[in-house]
Amino acid sequence: RAGRFYEIYCYPVFNEEGKVSRLVIFARDITDRKEAEDMVRESEEKYCNLFENSVMGIFRTTPDGHYLSANPAGAKMYGYKSQEEMIQSVTDMAHQIYVHPEDRKRFKELIESSGFVEGFEAEHYTKDGSKIWAFMNARIVRDMSGTIFYYETTSQNITNRKRAEVALKESEQKYRSIFKNSVEGIFQTTPEGKFLSVNPALARMIGYDSPEELIKGITDLAKKGYVNPEDRVMYKKIIEKQGIIQGFEIQHYRKDGSIFWVSINSRAVKDATGKVLYYEGAVEDITSRKQAEEELKQTLEKLRKTLAGTIQAMSLTVETRDPYTSGHQKRVSNLARVIAQEMALPKDEVDNVRIRHHPRHREDVSTG
């Protein structure tokens, strides 16, 4: 059974002889008050423990910029050896702590208008003059008449986060510049064949006035983009198996229906479970190269036919001059060609073998 607390007052009552004849005792149950005092004491101990051991800086400051108290983490955060050193050293927060004094003014305006501030970020000086970024939450503590006692503030060093944000922002700006100004087409598409994003170069390449127009205009690459839809099927098989595809050459439609050649380098972007989110990559217009290759192929074919005609004419001349060997050189040449084909030599080498085994060619080599 829990005990009770009492506050006891005792008064003596004297008789006519001046001796104590009896005592008058008053007792008041103060158990509730003692429990309340214990709760207050425990709360103060918890606050003191939190204040002393918190990893965040905890401060009490006056509106005019003096520190009333600082915890060890707060002093360390600003480069001071102790709370006492910080309290004694800083007498004007606006100029000694804030890199931009107008931030202190803005902080005061916010907290005094609403009674609290949440997520206030500002650049601060440390003791040695270096700079850090602080993330602050604060409230006003007032007396019964409403007069401000102090600001109570928690502060966290977010310098690394801010540096990461700056680096990310710079990286995004660089990527955005590359994305917008690249001479190659850059894209992101869904596996189903819908554009998520394209750069201006790709829009121009396919004949659209803007990336937005291209995204709206082509909602199914296999049907509206690829000349041969089966190429899209092959593209997906390769990239989903290997995660990347390089130098994939296809014919593509322009907005006006004309056809051009492109080379695609792309990769699959996946989530943590391995599911493909989208494809991203670059597109190069290789129409000129393809046309040059075709022209070269046609030129070589013409030369090959011309050379074959020349050899045929020379063969007929030899046969006319020496009728006893008529057809012999042609049979030797054809036999050499068949042997080369059976050996699975490339077509160019097969033709070279056929020509080199022509008697007229051997005669020219031996007498040249």
GROMACS .gro file of C-alpha atoms in nm:
model
  368
    1ARG     CA    1   0.000   0.000   0.000
    2ALA     CA    2   0.145   0.338  -0.105
    3GLY     CA    3   0.218   0.582   0.175
    4ARG     CA    4   0.078   0.933   0.204
    5PHE     CA    5   0.258   1.261   0.260
    6TYR     CA    6   0.132   1.507   0.522
    7GLU     CA    7   0.226   1.858   0.620
    8ILE     CA    8   0.194   1.887   1.000
    9TYR     CA    9   0.166   2.200   1.218
   10CYS     CA   10   0.179   2.168   1.598
   11TYR     CA   11   0.075   2.439   1.851
   12PRO     CA   12   0.116   2.403   2.229
   13VAL     CA   13  -0.166   2.510   2.466
   14PHE     CA   14  -0.050   2.641   2.805
   15ASN     CA   15  -0.239   2.625   3.140
   16GLU     CA   16  -0.258   2.894   3.408
   17GLU     CA   17   0.073   2.782   3.551
   18GLY     CA   18   0.241   2.831   3.214
   19LYS     CA   19   0.289   2.469   3.148
   20VAL     CA   20   0.195   2.291   2.825
   21SER     CA   21  -0.133   2.125   2.894
   22ARG     CA   22  -0.198   1.991   2.543
   23LEU     CA   23  -0.092   2.014   2.181
   24VAL     CA   24  -0.305   2.124   1.888
   25ILE     CA   25  -0.199   1.945   1.573
   26PHE     CA   26  -0.307   2.030   1.221
   27ALA     CA   27  -0.229   1.784   0.938
   28ARG     CA   28  -0.272   1.844   0.568
   29ASP     CA   29  -0.243   1.573   0.303
   30ILE     CA   30   0.016   1.693   0.049
   31THR     CA   31   0.057   1.365  -0.137
   32ASP     CA   32  -0.069   1.516  -0.464
   33ARG     CA   33   0.169   1.810  -0.432
   34LYS     CA   34   0.465   1.582  -0.361
   35GLU     CA   35   0.379   1.365  -0.659
   36ALA     CA   36   0.359   1.676  -0.877
   37GLU     CA   37   0.697   1.793  -0.746
   38ASP     CA   38   0.844   1.452  -0.820
   39MET     CA   39   0.705   1.467  -1.172
   40VAL     CA   40   0.852   1.814  -1.221
   41ARG     CA   41   1.188   1.696  -1.089
   42GLU     CA   42   1.185   1.391  -1.317
   43SER     CA   43   1.088   1.608  -1.612
   44GLU     CA   44   1.370   1.849  -1.535
   45GLU     CA   45   1.614   1.558  -1.509
   46LYS     CA   46   1.495   1.422  -1.843
   47TYR     CA   47   1.523   1.765  -2.004
   48CYS     CA   48   1.868   1.812  -1.853
   49ASN     CA   49   1.975   1.472  -1.987
   50LEU     CA   50   1.831   1.552  -2.330
   51PHE     CA   51   1.993   1.896  -2.327
   52GLU     CA   52   2.335   1.765  -2.229
   53ASN     CA   53   2.343   1.454  -2.450
   54SER     CA   54   2.149   1.557  -2.760
   55VAL     CA   55   2.334   1.525  -3.089
   56MET     CA   56   2.162   1.845  -3.204
   57GLY     CA   57   2.248   2.191  -3.084
   58ILE     CA   58   2.000   2.332  -2.830
   59PHE     CA   59   2.007   2.702  -2.750
   60ARG     CA   60   1.827   2.974  -2.560
   61THR     CA   61   1.888   3.318  -2.704
   62THR     CA   62   1.760   3.667  -2.642
   63PRO     CA   63   1.585   3.859  -2.921
   64ASP     CA   64   1.883   4.098  -2.940
   65GLY     CA   65   2.122   3.810  -3.018
   66HIS     CA   66   2.283   3.690  -2.692
   67TYR     CA   67   2.315   3.327  -2.592
   68LEU     CA   68   2.159   3.244  -2.254
   69SER     CA   69   2.245   2.874  -2.275
   70ALA     CA   70   2.393   2.623  -2.517
   71ASN     CA   71   2.434   2.248  -2.490
   72PRO     CA   72   2.766   2.067  -2.555
   73ALA     CA   73   2.659   1.957  -2.906
   74GLY     CA   74   2.570   2.315  -2.998
   75ALA     CA   75   2.902   2.454  -2.876
   76LYS     CA   76   3.092   2.181  -3.061
   77MET     CA   77   2.888   2.242  -3.378
   78TYR     CA   78   3.016   2.600  -3.388
   79GLY     CA   79   3.372   2.511  -3.295
   80TYR     CA   80   3.377   2.623  -2.929
   81LYS     CA   81   3.541   2.421  -2.651
   82SER     CA   82   3.256   2.472  -2.408
   83GLN     CA   83   2.910   2.624  -2.369
   84GLU     CA   84   3.057   2.893  -2.146
   85GLU     CA   85   3.307   2.999  -2.411
   86MET     CA   86   3.034   3.029  -2.672
   87ILE     CA   87   2.802   3.226  -2.443
   88GLN     CA   88   3.078   3.469  -2.351
   89SER     CA   89   3.216   3.507  -2.705
   90VAL     CA   90   2.897   3.567  -2.902
   91THR     CA   91   2.723   3.895  -2.819
   92ASP     CA   92   2.573   3.974  -3.162
   93MET     CA   93   2.438   3.670  -3.344
   94ALA     CA   94   2.331   3.864  -3.652
   95HIS     CA   95   2.693   3.951  -3.737
   96GLN     CA   96   2.898   3.687  -3.552
   97ILE     CA   97   2.691   3.381  -3.639
   98TYR     CA   98   2.487   3.465  -3.949
   99VAL     CA   99   2.680   3.489  -4.276
  100HIS     CA  100   2.395   3.702  -4.405
  101PRO     CA  101   2.262   3.926  -4.123
  102GLU     CA  102   1.933   3.970  -4.308
  103ASP     CA  103   1.865   3.600  -4.238
  104ARG     CA  104   1.862   3.676  -3.864
  105LYS     CA  105   1.617   3.959  -3.928
  106ARG     CA  106   1.396   3.727  -4.132
  107PHE     CA  107   1.417   3.461  -3.857
  108LYS     CA  108   1.300   3.714  -3.594
  109GLU     CA  109   1.012   3.835  -3.811
  110LEU     CA  110   0.889   3.479  -3.865
  111ILE     CA  111   0.912   3.366  -3.504
  112GLU     CA  112   0.759   3.680  -3.358
  113SER     CA  113   0.469   3.674  -3.602
  114SER     CA  114   0.366   3.313  -3.538
  115GLY     CA  115   0.544   3.214  -3.217
  116PHE     CA  116   0.753   2.945  -3.382
  117VAL     CA  117   0.975   2.867  -3.683
  118GLU     CA  118   1.015   2.529  -3.854
  119GLY     CA  119   1.280   2.419  -4.102
  120PHE     CA  120   1.461   2.753  -4.117
  121GLU     CA  121   1.787   2.715  -4.310
  122ALA     CA  122   2.071   2.968  -4.295
  123GLU     CA  123   2.445   2.983  -4.351
  124HIS     CA  124   2.640   3.035  -4.029
  125TYR     CA  125   2.997   3.114  -3.922
  126THR     CA  126   3.186   2.890  -3.683
  127LYS     CA  127   3.447   3.014  -3.437
  128ASP     CA  128   3.734   2.991  -3.690
  129GLY     CA  129   3.539   3.174  -3.962
  130SER     CA  130   3.448   2.869  -4.169
  131LYS     CA  131   3.090   2.833  -4.289
  132ILE     CA  132   2.826   2.574  -4.217
  133TRP     CA  133   2.458   2.537  -4.300
  134ALA     CA  134   2.215   2.515  -4.005
  135PHE     CA  135   1.862   2.374  -4.003
  136MET     CA  136   1.661   2.528  -3.718
  137ASN     CA  137   1.333   2.480  -3.537
  138ALA     CA  138   1.246   2.740  -3.274
  139ARG     CA  139   0.973   2.873  -3.048
  140ILE     CA  140   0.917   3.179  -2.833
  141VAL     CA  141   0.897   3.144  -2.455
  142ARG     CA  142   0.695   3.425  -2.289
  143ASP     CA  143   0.607   3.525  -1.934
  144MET     CA  144   0.254   3.557  -1.801
  145SER     CA  145   0.222   3.910  -1.943
  146GLY     CA  146   0.329   3.799  -2.291
  147THR     CA  147   0.677   3.951  -2.277
  148ILE     CA  148   0.937   3.746  -2.463
  149PHE     CA  149   1.177   3.566  -2.230
  150TYR     CA  150   1.389   3.402  -2.499
  151TYR     CA  151   1.392   3.197  -2.818
  152GLU     CA  152   1.441   2.824  -2.767
  153THR     CA  153   1.606   2.671  -3.073
  154THR     CA  154   1.725   2.333  -3.193
  155SER     CA  155   1.989   2.344  -3.465
  156GLN     CA  156   2.131   2.075  -3.691
  157ASN     CA  157   2.439   2.092  -3.915
  158ILE     CA  158   2.322   2.016  -4.270
  159THR     CA  159   2.635   2.130  -4.453
  160ASN     CA  160   2.695   1.791  -4.619
  161ARG     CA  161   2.335   1.777  -4.737
  162LYS     CA  162   2.353   2.128  -4.880
  163ARG     CA  163   2.678   2.048  -5.060
  164ALA     CA  164   2.516   1.737  -5.205
  165GLU     CA  165   2.218   1.945  -5.316
  166VAL     CA  166   2.448   2.198  -5.484
  167ALA     CA  167   2.644   1.919  -5.656
  168LEU     CA  168   2.319   1.757  -5.768
  169LYS     CA  169   2.190   2.087  -5.899
  170GLU     CA  170   2.511   2.147  -6.093
  171SER     CA  171   2.497   1.794  -6.230
  172GLU     CA  172   2.135   1.843  -6.335
  173GLN     CA  173   2.225   2.170  -6.507
  174LYS     CA  174   2.509   2.000  -6.695
  175TYR     CA  175   2.285   1.711  -6.795
  176ARG     CA  176   2.010   1.951  -6.899
  177SER     CA  177   2.260   2.144  -7.111
  178ILE     CA  178   2.387   1.824  -7.274
  179PHE     CA  179   2.031   1.701  -7.322
  180LYS     CA  180   1.917   2.022  -7.489
  181ASN     CA  181   2.227   2.102  -7.694
  182SER     CA  182   2.346   1.757  -7.801
  183VAL     CA  183   2.365   1.700  -8.176
  184GLU     CA  184   2.258   1.341  -8.114
  185GLY     CA  185   1.903   1.249  -8.034
  186ILE     CA  186   1.850   1.154  -7.668
  187PHE     CA  187   1.540   0.973  -7.546
  188GLN     CA  188   1.359   0.783  -7.275
  189THR     CA  189   1.086   0.538  -7.377
  190THR     CA  190   0.861   0.287  -7.206
  191PRO     CA  191   0.901  -0.081  -7.299
  192GLU     CA  192   0.565  -0.048  -7.476
  193GLY     CA  193   0.711   0.211  -7.713
  194LYS     CA  194   0.591   0.546  -7.581
  195PHE     CA  195   0.833   0.838  -7.552
  196LEU     CA  196   0.876   0.973  -7.199
  197SER     CA  197   1.124   1.244  -7.294
  198VAL     CA  198   1.320   1.349  -7.602
  199ASN     CA  199   1.565   1.628  -7.669
  200PRO     CA  200   1.531   1.892  -7.943
  201ALA     CA  201   1.788   1.718  -8.165
  202LEU     CA  202   1.579   1.401  -8.184
  203ALA     CA  203   1.263   1.599  -8.255
  204ARG     CA  204   1.436   1.777  -8.544
  205MET     CA  205   1.584   1.447  -8.668
  206ILE     CA  206   1.239   1.289  -8.699
  207GLY     CA  207   1.088   1.607  -8.845
  208TYR     CA  208   0.894   1.749  -8.552
  209ASP     CA  209   0.896   2.112  -8.440
  210SER     CA  210   0.941   2.035  -8.069
  211PRO     CA  211   0.998   1.748  -7.825
  212GLU     CA  212   0.641   1.789  -7.702
  213GLU     CA  213   0.503   1.745  -8.053
  214LEU     CA  214   0.711   1.430  -8.103
  215ILE     CA  215   0.597   1.277  -7.773
  216LYS     CA  216   0.234   1.336  -7.869
  217GLY     CA  217   0.286   1.231  -8.230
  218ILE     CA  218   0.448   0.890  -8.173
  219THR     CA  219   0.277   0.680  -7.909
  220ASP     CA  220   0.378   0.341  -8.052
  221LEU     CA  221   0.733   0.318  -8.189
  222ALA     CA  222   0.685  -0.025  -8.344
  223LYS     CA  223   0.400   0.101  -8.562
  224LYS     CA  224   0.475   0.471  -8.615
  225GLY     CA  225   0.852   0.480  -8.579
  226TYR     CA  226   1.015   0.160  -8.700
  227VAL     CA  227   0.981   0.087  -9.074
  228ASN     CA  228   1.011  -0.283  -8.989
  229PRO     CA  229   0.817  -0.356  -8.664
  230GLU     CA  230   1.010  -0.679  -8.616
  231ASP     CA  231   1.320  -0.465  -8.554
  232ARG     CA  232   1.150  -0.329  -8.242
  233VAL     CA  233   1.087  -0.684  -8.123
  234MET     CA  234   1.455  -0.769  -8.177
  235TYR     CA  235   1.563  -0.446  -8.001
  236LYS     CA  236   1.358  -0.537  -7.692
  237LYS     CA  237   1.487  -0.896  -7.682
  238ILE     CA  238   1.850  -0.783  -7.691
  239ILE     CA  239   1.822  -0.498  -7.440
  240GLU     CA  240   1.612  -0.694  -7.190
  241LYS     CA  241   1.856  -0.985  -7.204
  242GLN     CA  242   2.182  -0.789  -7.198
  243GLY     CA  243   2.066  -0.464  -7.036
  244ILE     CA  244   2.236  -0.267  -7.311
  245ILE     CA  245   2.241  -0.245  -7.689
  246GLN     CA  246   2.501  -0.071  -7.908
  247GLY     CA  247   2.505   0.022  -8.274
  248PHE     CA  248   2.155  -0.113  -8.344
  249GLU     CA  249   2.079   0.004  -8.699
  250ILE     CA  250   1.723   0.039  -8.824
  251GLN     CA  251   1.515   0.230  -9.073
  252HIS     CA  252   1.287   0.491  -8.915
  253TYR     CA  253   0.996   0.700  -9.037
  254ARG     CA  254   1.003   1.078  -9.032
  255LYS     CA  255   0.692   1.284  -8.963
  256ASP     CA  256   0.638   1.334  -9.337
  257GLY     CA  257   0.657   0.959  -9.404
  258SER     CA  258   1.007   0.959  -9.553
  259ILE     CA  259   1.252   0.695  -9.437
  260PHE     CA  260   1.600   0.739  -9.290
  261TRP     CA  261   1.858   0.522  -9.117
  262VAL     CA  262   1.951   0.554  -8.748
  263SER     CA  263   2.196   0.387  -8.511
  264ILE     CA  264   2.076   0.338  -8.153
  265ASN     CA  265   2.280   0.300  -7.834
  266SER     CA  266   2.056   0.230  -7.536
  267ARG     CA  267   2.026   0.075  -7.191
  268ALA     CA  268   1.746  -0.055  -6.971
  269VAL     CA  269   1.681   0.132  -6.644
  270LYS     CA  270   1.544  -0.103  -6.377
  271ASP     CA  271   1.402  -0.072  -6.027
  272ALA     CA  272   1.534  -0.252  -5.718
  273THR     CA  273   1.344  -0.570  -5.810
  274GLY     CA  274   1.491  -0.583  -6.161
  275LYS     CA  275   1.176  -0.466  -6.337
  276VAL     CA  276   1.242  -0.251  -6.644
  277LEU     CA  277   1.118   0.104  -6.585
  278TYR     CA  278   1.221   0.253  -6.918
  279TYR     CA  279   1.485   0.254  -7.190
  280GLU     CA  280   1.717   0.551  -7.238
  281GLY     CA  281   1.982   0.620  -7.496
  282ALA     CA  282   2.106   0.813  -7.797
  283VAL     CA  283   2.014   0.808  -8.164
  284GLU     CA  284   2.242   0.902  -8.456
  285ASP     CA  285   2.125   0.971  -8.809
  286ILE     CA  286   2.344   0.745  -9.029
  287THR     CA  287   2.151   0.794  -9.355
  288SER     CA  288   2.449   0.957  -9.529
  289ARG     CA  289   2.678   0.674  -9.424
  290LYS     CA  290   2.429   0.412  -9.541
  291GLN     CA  291   2.388   0.589  -9.875
  292ALA     CA  292   2.766   0.607  -9.916
  293GLU     CA  293   2.794   0.236  -9.836
  294GLU     CA  294   2.525   0.155 -10.094
  295GLU     CA  295   2.695   0.372 -10.356
  296LEU     CA  296   3.028   0.203 -10.284
  297LYS     CA  297   2.862  -0.138 -10.311
  298GLN     CA  298   2.710  -0.047 -10.647
  299THR     CA  299   3.044   0.091 -10.770
  300LEU     CA  300   3.227  -0.227 -10.669
  301GLU     CA  301   2.960  -0.437 -10.839
  302LYS     CA  302   3.005  -0.237 -11.160
  303LEU     CA  303   3.382  -0.280 -11.139
  304ARG     CA  304   3.340  -0.651 -11.081
  305LYS     CA  305   3.116  -0.683 -11.384
  306THR     CA  306   3.356  -0.475 -11.592
  307LEU     CA  307   3.652  -0.691 -11.485
  308ALA     CA  308   3.456  -1.009 -11.559
  309GLY     CA  309   3.372  -0.877 -11.907
  310THR     CA  310   3.735  -0.788 -11.970
  311ILE     CA  311   3.851  -1.133 -11.865
  312GLN     CA  312   3.584  -1.292 -12.086
  313ALA     CA  313   3.703  -1.089 -12.384
  314MET     CA  314   4.064  -1.185 -12.319
  315SER     CA  315   3.960  -1.548 -12.288
  316LEU     CA  316   3.783  -1.539 -12.625
  317THR     CA  317   4.091  -1.382 -12.780
  318VAL     CA  318   4.314  -1.661 -12.649
  319GLU     CA  319   4.073  -1.928 -12.765
  320THR     CA  320   4.063  -1.777 -13.113
  321ARG     CA  321   4.442  -1.774 -13.129
  322ASP     CA  322   4.481  -2.126 -12.984
  323PRO     CA  323   4.172  -2.334 -13.072
  324TYR     CA  324   4.326  -2.651 -12.922
  325THR     CA  325   4.287  -2.507 -12.569
  326SER     CA  326   3.945  -2.360 -12.630
  327GLY     CA  327   3.739  -2.355 -12.307
  328HIS     CA  328   4.022  -2.499 -12.100
  329GLN     CA  329   4.104  -2.177 -11.910
  330LYS     CA  330   3.737  -2.116 -11.840
  331ARG     CA  331   3.698  -2.464 -11.695
  332VAL     CA  332   4.010  -2.418 -11.478
  333SER     CA  333   3.879  -2.083 -11.354
  334ASN     CA  334   3.535  -2.226 -11.272
  335LEU     CA  335   3.691  -2.524 -11.095
  336ALA     CA  336   3.901  -2.290 -10.879
  337ARG     CA  337   3.588  -2.085 -10.799
  338VAL     CA  338   3.394  -2.398 -10.694
  339ILE     CA  339   3.680  -2.511 -10.467
  340ALA     CA  340   3.693  -2.166 -10.306
  341GLN     CA  341   3.316  -2.173 -10.247
  342GLU     CA  342   3.340  -2.517 -10.087
  343MET     CA  343   3.604  -2.373  -9.854
  344ALA     CA  344   3.343  -2.108  -9.750
  345LEU     CA  345   3.567  -1.820  -9.851
  346PRO     CA  346   3.410  -1.471  -9.872
  347LYS     CA  347   3.264  -1.370 -10.209
  348ASP     CA  348   3.545  -1.123 -10.280
  349GLU     CA  349   3.809  -1.390 -10.224
  350VAL     CA  350   3.616  -1.637 -10.442
  351ASP     CA  351   3.621  -1.385 -10.727
  352ASN     CA  352   3.995  -1.324 -10.671
  353VAL     CA  353   4.065  -1.699 -10.690
  354ARG     CA  354   3.865  -1.730 -11.011
  355ILE     CA  355   4.054  -1.441 -11.169
  356ARG     CA  356   4.399  -1.556 -11.051
  357HIS     CA  357   4.344  -1.905 -11.198
  358HIS     CA  358   4.254  -1.766 -11.536
  359PRO     CA  359   4.540  -1.854 -11.772
  360ARG     CA  360   4.556  -1.504 -11.915
  361HIS     CA  361   4.606  -1.369 -11.567
  362ARG     CA  362   4.890  -1.618 -11.499
  363GLU     CA  363   5.049  -1.527 -11.829
  364ASP     CA  364   5.038  -1.154 -11.740
  365VAL     CA  365   5.185  -1.221 -11.395
  366SER     CA  366   5.466  -1.444 -11.530
  367THR     CA  367   5.569  -1.198 -11.804
  368GLY     CA  368   5.500  -0.877 -11.622
   0.00000   0.00000   0.00000
